[in-house]
Coordinates of C-alpha atoms and ligand atoms in Angstrom, one line a residue:
X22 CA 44.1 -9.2 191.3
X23 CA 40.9 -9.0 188.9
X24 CA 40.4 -12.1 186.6
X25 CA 37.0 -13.0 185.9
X26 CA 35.3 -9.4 187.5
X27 CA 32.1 -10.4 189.5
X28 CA 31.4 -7.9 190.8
X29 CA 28.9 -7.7 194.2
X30 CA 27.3 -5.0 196.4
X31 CA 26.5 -6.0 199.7
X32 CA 24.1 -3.9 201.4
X33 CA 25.6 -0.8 200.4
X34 CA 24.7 2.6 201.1
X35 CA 26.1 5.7 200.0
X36 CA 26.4 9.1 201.4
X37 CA 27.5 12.6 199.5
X38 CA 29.8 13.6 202.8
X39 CA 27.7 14.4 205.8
X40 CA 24.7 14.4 203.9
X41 CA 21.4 13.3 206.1
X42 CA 20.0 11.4 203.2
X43 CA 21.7 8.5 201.8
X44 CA 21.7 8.3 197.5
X45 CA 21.7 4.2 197.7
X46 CA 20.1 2.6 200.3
X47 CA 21.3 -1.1 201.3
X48 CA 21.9 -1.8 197.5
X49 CA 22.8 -5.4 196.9
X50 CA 23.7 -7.4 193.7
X51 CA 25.7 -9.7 191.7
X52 CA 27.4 -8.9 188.2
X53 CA 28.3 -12.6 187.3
X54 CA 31.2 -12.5 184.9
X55 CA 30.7 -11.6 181.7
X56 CA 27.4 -10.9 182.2
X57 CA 25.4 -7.6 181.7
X58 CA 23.6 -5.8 184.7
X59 CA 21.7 -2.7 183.3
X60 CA 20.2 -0.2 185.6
X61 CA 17.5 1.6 184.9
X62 CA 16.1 4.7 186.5
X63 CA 15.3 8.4 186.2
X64 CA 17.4 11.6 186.4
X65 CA 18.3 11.7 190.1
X66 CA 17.5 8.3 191.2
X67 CA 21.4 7.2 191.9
X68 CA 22.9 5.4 188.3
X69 CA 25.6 7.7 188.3
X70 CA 26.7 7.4 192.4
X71 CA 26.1 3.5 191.8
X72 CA 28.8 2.9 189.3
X73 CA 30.9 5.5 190.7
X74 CA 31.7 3.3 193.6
X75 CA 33.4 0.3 191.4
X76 CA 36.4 1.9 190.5
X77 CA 36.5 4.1 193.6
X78 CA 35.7 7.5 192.3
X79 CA 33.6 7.5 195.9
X80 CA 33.7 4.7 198.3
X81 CA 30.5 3.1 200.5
X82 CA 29.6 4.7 203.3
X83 CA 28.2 1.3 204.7
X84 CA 28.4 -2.1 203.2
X85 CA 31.0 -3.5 200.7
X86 CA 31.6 -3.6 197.2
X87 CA 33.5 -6.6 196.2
X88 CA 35.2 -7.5 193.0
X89 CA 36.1 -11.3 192.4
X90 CA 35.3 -11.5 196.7
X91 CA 37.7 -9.0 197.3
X92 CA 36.8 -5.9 199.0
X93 CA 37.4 -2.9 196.3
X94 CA 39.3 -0.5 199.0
X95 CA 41.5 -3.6 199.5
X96 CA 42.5 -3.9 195.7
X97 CA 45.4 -1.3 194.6
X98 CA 43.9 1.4 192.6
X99 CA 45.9 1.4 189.5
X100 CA 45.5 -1.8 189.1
X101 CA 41.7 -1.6 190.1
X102 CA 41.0 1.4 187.4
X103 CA 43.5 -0.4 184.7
X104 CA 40.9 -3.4 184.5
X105 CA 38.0 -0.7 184.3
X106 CA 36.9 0.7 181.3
X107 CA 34.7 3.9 181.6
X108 CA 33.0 5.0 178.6
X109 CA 30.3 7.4 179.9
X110 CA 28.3 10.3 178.7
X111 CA 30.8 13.0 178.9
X112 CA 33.4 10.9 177.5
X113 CA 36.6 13.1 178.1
X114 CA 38.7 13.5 175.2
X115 CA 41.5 15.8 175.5
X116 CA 44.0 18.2 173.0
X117 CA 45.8 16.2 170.9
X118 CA 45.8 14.1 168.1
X119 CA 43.3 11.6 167.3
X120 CA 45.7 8.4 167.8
X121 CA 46.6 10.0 171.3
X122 CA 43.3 10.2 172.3
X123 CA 42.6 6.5 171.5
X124 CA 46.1 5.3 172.9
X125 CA 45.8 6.8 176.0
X126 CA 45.0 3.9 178.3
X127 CA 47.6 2.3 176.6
X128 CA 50.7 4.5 175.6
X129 CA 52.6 2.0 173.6
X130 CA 49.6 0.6 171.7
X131 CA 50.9 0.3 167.9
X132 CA 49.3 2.2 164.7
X133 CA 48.1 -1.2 164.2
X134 CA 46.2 -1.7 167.1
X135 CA 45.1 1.5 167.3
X136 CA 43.3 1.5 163.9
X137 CA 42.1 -2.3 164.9
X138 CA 40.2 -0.9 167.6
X139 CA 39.1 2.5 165.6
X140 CA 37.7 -0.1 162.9
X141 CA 35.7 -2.3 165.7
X142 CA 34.6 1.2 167.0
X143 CA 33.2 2.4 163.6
X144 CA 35.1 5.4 164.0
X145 CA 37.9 4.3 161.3
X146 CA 36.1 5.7 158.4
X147 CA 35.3 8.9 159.7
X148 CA 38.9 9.2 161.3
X149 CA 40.6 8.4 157.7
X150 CA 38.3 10.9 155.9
X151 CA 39.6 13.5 157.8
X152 CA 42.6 15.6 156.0
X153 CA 45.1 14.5 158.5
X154 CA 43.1 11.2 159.2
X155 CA 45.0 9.8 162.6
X156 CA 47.5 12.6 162.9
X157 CA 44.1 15.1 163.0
X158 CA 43.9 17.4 166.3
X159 CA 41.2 17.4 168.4
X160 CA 40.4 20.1 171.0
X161 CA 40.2 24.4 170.8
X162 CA 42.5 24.5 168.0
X163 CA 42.0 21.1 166.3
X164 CA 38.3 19.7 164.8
X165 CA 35.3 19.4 166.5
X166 CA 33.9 15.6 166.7
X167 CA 30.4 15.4 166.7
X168 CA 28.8 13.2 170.0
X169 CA 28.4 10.3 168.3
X170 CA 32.2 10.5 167.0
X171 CA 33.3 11.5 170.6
X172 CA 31.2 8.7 172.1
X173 CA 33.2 6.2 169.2
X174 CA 36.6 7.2 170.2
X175 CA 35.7 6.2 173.5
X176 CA 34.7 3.0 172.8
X177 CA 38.0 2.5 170.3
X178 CA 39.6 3.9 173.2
X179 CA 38.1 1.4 175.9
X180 CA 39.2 -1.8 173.2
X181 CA 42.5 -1.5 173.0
X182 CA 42.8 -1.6 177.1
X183 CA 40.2 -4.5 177.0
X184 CA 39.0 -4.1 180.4
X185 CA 37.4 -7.2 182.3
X186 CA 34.4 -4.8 183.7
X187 CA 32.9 -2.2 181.6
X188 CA 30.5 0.7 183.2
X189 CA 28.8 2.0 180.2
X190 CA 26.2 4.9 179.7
X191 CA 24.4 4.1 176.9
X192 CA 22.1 7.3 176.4
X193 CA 23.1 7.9 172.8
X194 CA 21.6 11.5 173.0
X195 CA 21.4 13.9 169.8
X196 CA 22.9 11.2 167.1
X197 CA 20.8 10.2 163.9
X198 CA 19.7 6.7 163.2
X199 CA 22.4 5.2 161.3
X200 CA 25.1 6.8 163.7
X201 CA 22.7 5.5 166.5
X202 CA 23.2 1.6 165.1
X203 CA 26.8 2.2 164.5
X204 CA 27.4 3.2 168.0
X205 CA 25.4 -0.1 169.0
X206 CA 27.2 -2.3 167.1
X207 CA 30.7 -0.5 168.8
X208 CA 29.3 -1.1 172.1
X209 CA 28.2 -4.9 171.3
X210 CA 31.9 -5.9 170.1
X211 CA 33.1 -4.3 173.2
X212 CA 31.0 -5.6 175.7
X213 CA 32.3 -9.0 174.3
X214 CA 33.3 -10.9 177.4
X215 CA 33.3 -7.9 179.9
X216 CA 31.0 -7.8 183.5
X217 CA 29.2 -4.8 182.2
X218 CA 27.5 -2.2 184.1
X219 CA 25.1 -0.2 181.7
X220 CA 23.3 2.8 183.1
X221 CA 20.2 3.5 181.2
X222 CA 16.9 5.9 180.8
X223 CA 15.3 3.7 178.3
X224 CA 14.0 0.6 178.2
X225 CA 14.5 -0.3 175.1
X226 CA 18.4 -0.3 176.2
X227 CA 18.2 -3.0 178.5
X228 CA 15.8 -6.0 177.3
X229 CA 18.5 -7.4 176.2
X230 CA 20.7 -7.4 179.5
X231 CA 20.9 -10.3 181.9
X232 CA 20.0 -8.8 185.0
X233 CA 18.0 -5.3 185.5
X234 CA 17.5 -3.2 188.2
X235 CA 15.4 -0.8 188.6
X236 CA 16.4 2.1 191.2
X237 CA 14.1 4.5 192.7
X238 CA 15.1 7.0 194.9
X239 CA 18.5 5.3 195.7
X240 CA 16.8 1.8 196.4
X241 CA 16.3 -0.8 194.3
X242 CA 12.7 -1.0 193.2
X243 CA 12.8 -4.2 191.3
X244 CA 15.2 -6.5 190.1
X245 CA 15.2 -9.6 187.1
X246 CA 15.4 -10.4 184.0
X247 CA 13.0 -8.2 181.0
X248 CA 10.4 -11.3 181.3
X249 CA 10.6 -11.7 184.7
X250 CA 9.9 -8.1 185.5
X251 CA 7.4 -7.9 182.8
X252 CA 5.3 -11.0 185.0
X253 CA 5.7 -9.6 188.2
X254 CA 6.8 -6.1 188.3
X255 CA 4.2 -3.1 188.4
X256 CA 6.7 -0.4 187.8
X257 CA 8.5 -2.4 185.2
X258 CA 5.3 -2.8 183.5
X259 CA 4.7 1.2 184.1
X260 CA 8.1 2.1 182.8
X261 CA 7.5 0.2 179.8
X262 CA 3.8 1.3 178.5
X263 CA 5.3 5.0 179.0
Ligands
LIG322 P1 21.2 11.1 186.0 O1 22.7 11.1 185.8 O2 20.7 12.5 185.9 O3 20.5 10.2 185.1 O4 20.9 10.7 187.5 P2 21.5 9.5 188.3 O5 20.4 8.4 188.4 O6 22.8 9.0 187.8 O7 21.7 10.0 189.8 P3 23.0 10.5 190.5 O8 23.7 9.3 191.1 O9 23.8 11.4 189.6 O10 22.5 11.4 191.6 C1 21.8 10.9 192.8 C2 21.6 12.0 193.8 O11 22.8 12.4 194.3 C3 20.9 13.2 193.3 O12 20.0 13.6 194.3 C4 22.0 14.2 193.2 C5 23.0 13.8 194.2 N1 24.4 14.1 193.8 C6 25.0 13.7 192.7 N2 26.3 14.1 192.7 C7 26.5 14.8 193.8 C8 27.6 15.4 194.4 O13 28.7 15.5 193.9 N3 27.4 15.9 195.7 C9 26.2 15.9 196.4 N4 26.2 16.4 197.6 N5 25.2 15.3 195.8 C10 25.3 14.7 194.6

């Protein structure tokens, strides 16, 4: 069972199927609990494969991944993905009502909760300014929700499940300034306590993070906190003067 969510990679590499070339090359790292691991890297370099691997959406093709020392494929997977919150860039809302769409990791969350987590996910306001406020579709016949609003469900969505690891993609695209700090101070609250994975193209996104690492091509380029990569790491420094 999960309880404190350290998660490890042990020399892990990763293959698409029979693919020659490996996207993660003998990747290996600790998430301490509670704790925030960003990784940083560009389009291609292997964020998405590496987070992919915690709640199983692909498993290792060498090496382990381990959660509280316990090998992931050993670890029954609803229970595995019920102490995972995902809250990526496509987050995946579907038809229904707005309340559905935030209760749906958690079916018999009350209208209470639900607006709880909606008010920690600045999405309340928007939500009750709508004509049917909670009750308001979303989806082909129901309102359109801008990113930023989508992006907020999720996170209200993600709180009332409170996960004990969070993978997170932070790349707050096309949103305006004051919905950007909104959707920081959402992410904050619920990153409260969680292991967090947090993929991220900028670096202003992780300074704050405990441990970075910086992939490359699948491999781990450098690793450490913002200070310590900023003494010793060229392409830290690199990344951060471009
Ligand atoms: P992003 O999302 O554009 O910032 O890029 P990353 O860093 O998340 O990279 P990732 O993990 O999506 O892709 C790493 C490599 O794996 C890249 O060369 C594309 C390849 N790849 C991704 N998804 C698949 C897939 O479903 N099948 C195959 N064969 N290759 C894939």
């Amino acid at each position: 069972v999960i309880r404190e969510g350290r998660i490890e990679f042990d020399r892990v590499t990763f293959r698409f199927g029979a693919a020659e070339v490996p996207v993660l090359h003998h990747i290996s790292f600790t998430a301490e609990p509670g704790k925030t691991v960003a990784i940083l890297g560009s389009t291609g370099a292997g964020k998405s494969s590496l987070v992919s691997l915690v709640p199983r959406l692909y498993d290792a093709t060498e090496g382990q991944v381990r959660i509280d020392g316990v090998d992931v494929r050993d670890i029954d997977l609803d229970h595995l993905r019920s102490r995972i919150g995902l809250v990526l860039q496509e987050s995946v809302l579907f038809t229904g009502t707005i309340r559905d769409n935030i209760r749906y990791g958690r079916p018999d969350a009350s209208d209470e909760e639900i607006e709880q987590a909606a008010r920690a996910a600045q999405a309340h306001e928007f939500i009750a300014n709508m004509p049917e406020g909670y009750d308001t579709m979303l989806g082909q016949r129901g309102v359109n929700l801008s990113g930023g609003q989508k992006q907020r469900i999720a996170i209200a969505r993600a709180l009332l499940v409170r996960p004990v690891i969070l993978i997170l993609d932070d790349s707050t695209s096309a949103v305006d300034l004051g919905t950007e700090s909104r959707i920081r101070a959402a992410l904050a609250e619920l990153m409260r306590g969680c292991t967090t994975l947090l993929i991220a193209q900028r670096i202003t996104s992780v300074m704050d993070a405990d441990h970075i690492l910086v992939l490359e091509e699948g491999k781990i380029a450098a690793a450490g906190s913002h200070a310590e990569l900023m003494r010793h790491s060229d392409i830290y420094r690199d990344i951060y003067r471009s």
